[in-house]
XYZ file of C-alpha atoms in Angstrom:
301
model
C -18.883 12.876 -5.493
C -17.611 14.201 -2.185
C -14.435 12.124 -2.459
C -13.614 13.549 -5.731
C -13.908 17.005 -4.325
C -11.784 16.021 -1.327
C -9.200 14.729 -3.849
C -9.157 17.987 -5.672
C -8.784 19.894 -2.337
C -5.824 17.515 -1.371
C -3.947 17.651 -4.607
C -4.831 21.113 -6.006
C -6.177 23.207 -3.324
C -9.262 24.962 -2.184
C -9.902 26.984 -5.045
C -13.228 28.734 -5.662
C -15.247 27.021 -8.361
C -15.251 30.132 -10.511
C -11.570 30.173 -10.492
C -11.001 26.616 -11.552
C -9.091 26.378 -14.855
C -8.340 23.515 -17.284
C -4.759 23.557 -15.965
C -6.126 22.724 -12.491
C -7.895 19.606 -13.919
C -4.585 18.630 -15.568
C -2.768 18.951 -12.286
C -5.534 16.847 -10.575
C -5.083 14.047 -13.103
C -1.362 14.109 -12.857
C -1.458 14.022 -8.989
C -4.012 11.211 -9.011
C -1.815 9.047 -11.315
C 1.177 9.850 -8.940
C -0.625 8.068 -6.160
C -0.421 4.783 -7.910
C -4.232 4.759 -8.732
C -5.163 2.621 -11.729
C -6.251 4.647 -14.855
C -9.800 3.400 -14.430
C -9.944 4.938 -10.860
C -8.305 8.206 -12.014
C -10.904 8.391 -14.704
C -13.736 7.918 -12.276
C -12.549 10.709 -9.959
C -12.053 12.955 -12.961
C -15.436 12.240 -14.437
C -17.104 12.803 -11.128
C -15.435 16.208 -10.566
C -16.353 17.154 -14.133
C -19.912 16.386 -13.519
C -19.783 18.849 -10.593
C -18.455 21.420 -12.872
C -21.139 20.830 -15.468
C -23.804 21.175 -12.834
C -22.068 24.443 -11.734
C -22.272 25.723 -15.302
C -25.787 24.734 -15.862
C -26.650 26.610 -12.669
C -24.852 29.688 -13.785
C -22.188 29.295 -10.980
C -19.554 29.482 -13.479
C -19.497 31.563 -16.809
C -18.195 28.875 -19.124
C -17.757 25.080 -19.097
C -14.228 24.115 -18.871
C -12.989 21.638 -21.656
C -12.973 18.125 -20.269
C -9.381 16.576 -19.311
C -9.720 12.983 -20.748
C -8.148 9.945 -19.222
C -7.867 6.976 -21.523
C -8.468 3.436 -20.241
C -7.354 1.000 -22.807
C -9.301 -2.009 -23.248
C -6.112 -4.044 -23.561
C -4.701 -2.233 -20.487
C -3.358 -4.931 -18.127
C -3.483 -4.984 -14.353
C -0.487 -4.482 -12.083
C 1.948 -7.341 -12.109
C 4.440 -8.981 -9.771
C 7.824 -7.721 -9.200
C 10.513 -9.897 -11.043
C 13.633 -10.818 -9.311
C 15.621 -7.909 -10.957
C 13.091 -5.549 -9.666
C 13.049 -7.002 -6.218
C 16.888 -6.812 -5.939
C 16.964 -3.236 -7.184
C 14.349 -2.249 -4.490
C 16.325 -4.204 -1.520
C 19.701 -2.993 -2.638
C 18.604 0.689 -2.725
C 20.258 3.292 -0.380
C 17.570 2.561 2.382
C 18.962 -0.971 2.577
C 22.445 -0.815 1.349
C 23.576 2.432 3.191
C 20.951 2.929 6.042
C 19.592 6.114 4.530
C 16.127 7.216 5.663
C 14.397 9.734 3.249
C 12.205 12.137 5.167
C 9.066 11.342 3.267
C 9.878 7.595 3.585
C 9.013 8.120 7.426
C 12.030 6.634 9.150
C 12.072 2.739 9.548
C 8.778 2.629 7.533
C 11.026 2.880 4.436
C 12.813 -0.169 5.514
C 10.029 -2.420 6.711
C 6.926 -1.722 4.837
C 8.203 -3.024 1.463
C 9.695 -6.151 3.214
C 6.237 -6.673 4.896
C 4.560 -6.186 1.598
C 6.651 -9.033 0.178
C 6.427 -11.371 2.836
C 2.750 -10.896 3.998
C 1.064 -9.874 0.740
C -0.854 -7.253 2.612
C -2.226 -4.121 1.178
C -0.254 -0.969 1.857
C -2.950 0.666 4.001
C -3.232 -2.516 6.167
C 0.544 -2.270 6.689
C 0.755 1.528 7.339
C -2.147 1.328 10.001
C -0.595 -1.356 12.231
C -0.211 -0.895 15.877
C 2.636 -2.597 17.848
C 0.367 -5.001 19.639
C -0.854 -6.216 16.186
C 2.382 -8.138 16.139
C 2.052 -10.702 18.655
C 3.053 -14.444 19.734
C 0.668 -17.217 19.342
C 1.248 -20.789 20.063
C 5.115 -19.976 20.007
C 4.722 -18.241 16.521
C 4.892 -14.464 15.841
C 2.000 -13.303 13.835
C 0.733 -10.031 12.514
C -2.987 -9.336 12.473
C -5.155 -7.105 10.387
C -8.366 -6.200 11.998
C -11.155 -3.573 12.039
C -10.877 -1.087 14.841
C -12.618 2.205 14.315
C -11.314 3.666 17.574
C -7.704 3.143 16.365
C -8.555 4.276 12.828
C -7.929 0.620 11.549
C -10.069 -0.401 8.603
C -10.222 -3.360 6.368
C -11.474 -3.844 2.807
C -14.111 -6.469 3.794
C -14.829 -9.156 6.364
C -12.341 -11.717 4.759
C -9.488 -9.080 5.191
C -9.587 -9.642 9.017
C -7.001 -12.147 9.394
C -3.524 -12.913 10.858
C -0.380 -14.020 9.169
C 2.668 -15.761 10.641
C 5.806 -13.688 10.477
C 8.249 -15.083 7.944
C 11.560 -16.514 9.183
C 13.369 -13.768 7.044
C 11.633 -10.960 8.803
C 12.546 -12.333 12.009
C 16.167 -12.738 11.015
C 16.242 -9.121 9.970
C 15.059 -8.041 13.456
C 11.472 -7.175 12.744
C 10.243 -8.466 16.143
C 12.961 -6.433 17.802
C 11.741 -3.346 16.101
C 8.260 -4.118 17.182
C 9.198 -4.592 20.778
C 11.106 -1.271 20.717
C 7.923 0.477 19.570
C 5.968 -0.798 22.463
C 3.669 1.914 23.818
C 3.404 3.753 20.439
C 0.089 4.135 18.940
C 1.316 3.027 15.562
C 4.017 0.825 14.346
C 5.235 3.410 11.894
C 5.361 7.199 12.323
C 3.060 8.026 9.506
C 0.646 11.030 9.180
C -2.974 10.340 8.615
C -4.693 12.285 5.831
C -8.196 13.733 6.046
C -9.783 10.467 4.953
C -8.213 8.730 7.839
C -5.671 6.891 5.650
C -2.238 6.440 6.861
C -0.609 5.219 3.583
C -1.492 8.255 1.244
C 1.707 10.157 1.577
C 3.907 7.202 2.168
C 2.824 5.257 -0.976
C 3.375 8.430 -3.002
C 6.897 8.580 -1.676
C 7.453 4.935 -2.569
C 6.234 5.369 -6.052
C 8.549 8.171 -6.807
C 11.491 6.288 -5.081
C 10.716 3.184 -6.932
C 11.191 4.996 -10.269
C 13.851 7.647 -9.479
C 16.099 5.668 -7.121
C 15.471 1.975 -7.605
C 15.202 2.369 -11.317
C 12.148 0.126 -11.708
C 10.471 1.808 -14.679
C 7.658 -0.748 -15.625
C 4.458 1.376 -15.017
C 2.665 -1.882 -14.197
C 4.862 -2.455 -11.171
C 3.739 -0.536 -7.934
C 3.622 -1.289 -4.318
C 0.727 -3.540 -5.105
C 3.032 -5.724 -7.139
C 4.439 -7.078 -3.718
C 0.933 -8.576 -3.109
C 0.938 -10.127 -6.435
C 4.522 -11.544 -5.835
C 3.320 -13.090 -2.509
C 0.570 -14.876 -4.405
C 2.996 -16.134 -7.060
C 5.153 -17.368 -4.106
C 2.238 -19.270 -2.623
C 1.360 -20.852 -5.911
C 4.992 -21.805 -6.489
C 5.255 -23.334 -2.942
C 2.036 -25.587 -3.731
C 0.068 -23.744 -1.064
C -3.697 -24.621 -1.600
C -6.255 -22.009 -2.698
C -8.126 -21.929 0.770
C -4.894 -21.284 2.711
C -3.559 -18.819 0.264
C -6.773 -16.827 0.307
C -6.779 -16.994 4.284
C -3.218 -15.326 4.224
C -4.134 -12.704 1.652
C -7.635 -11.779 2.781
C -9.330 -13.112 -0.266
C -12.027 -14.993 1.563
C -15.618 -13.932 2.202
C -15.192 -14.836 5.841
C -16.719 -18.282 5.521
C -13.417 -20.187 5.696
C -12.547 -18.856 9.163
C -16.039 -18.558 10.458
C -16.568 -22.291 9.827
C -13.935 -23.102 12.494
C -15.859 -21.103 15.318
C -13.135 -18.421 15.709
C -12.074 -14.958 14.556
C -9.273 -16.355 12.420
C -8.355 -19.272 10.080
C -6.568 -22.015 12.067
C -2.983 -21.269 12.728
C -1.033 -24.420 11.944
C -1.805 -24.687 8.320
C -0.883 -20.973 8.120
C 2.526 -21.550 9.785
C 3.109 -24.410 7.576
C 2.368 -22.351 4.460
C 4.462 -19.397 5.327
C 7.463 -21.592 6.157
C 7.370 -22.899 2.526
C 7.509 -19.526 0.916
C 10.666 -18.723 -0.793
C 11.745 -16.091 -3.288
C 14.397 -17.636 -5.517
C 17.152 -15.202 -6.642
C 16.264 -12.542 -3.966
C 19.209 -11.260 -2.195
C 18.215 -10.499 1.400
C 19.205 -7.127 2.481
C 21.307 -6.292 5.760
C 19.491 -5.607 8.998
C 18.355 -1.853 9.407
C 20.587 1.000 10.067
C 19.442 4.515 10.212
C 20.705 7.683 8.519
C 18.358 10.627 7.606
C 18.661 12.061 4.229
C 16.828 14.378 1.782
C 14.282 13.036 -0.686
C 14.614 12.982 -4.509
C 12.403 15.577 -6.145
C 8.890 14.065 -7.159
C 8.721 12.807 -10.745
């Protein structure tokens, strides 16, 4: 319940309960959808908040019960899907990549690197946004990026199996990712992203990406979101013939038993290196190495 209230404060404002109108609830719903939440998640937050309003009404804290704002979750609604090649090429030929533009809300070089990291690691957006420079390191002659739990640094993972490391794909090295990381040495985070009240580093950035994806890249399929990079990576693993255990170790889908069986914190590196070396995205036109040119953002959708 507290999270539903926090969402309301974040997206609508700290409005006294007696002053809340149905339009405020409509705004909340629209803002939640704009953050790339699934319809089922939006419905859950809206239902929780409405339960609080009903409690306020039953305890005479508000004079009348506001009509509910419904959120439809279709039984046939399909999950988010992978990006197809036209969508990927639209993303990686947009002005961030083709002209070196850096929209303000895209947070500088985050606008360039986070989508590429999403594609070539399959990591969740929050995992990428909370990386520190020393999370990219060299092990046995291979560059890797690790995803760990570190409360002091504000780094969280979804579950035990999400603690992992992934070899850096050759395409990322070719584009200069390691050089970018080295230039960030000493910084607390790899990307200059503001953390929200819930401790999340991805909230503002992923909203920007969702708007940019539709308004600038022209990718209009509502089932394609940042999370589609994760699905695309899984598809690439399957296409490369990577076995399920290794694929799960790369994407953090294990329960921790696979890596713990080897007596270490991580799954063994050699099969991960071999697997990532086989990953290809046929038809993808790799963008040029990064340039920087600050520009204004398009208006939110």
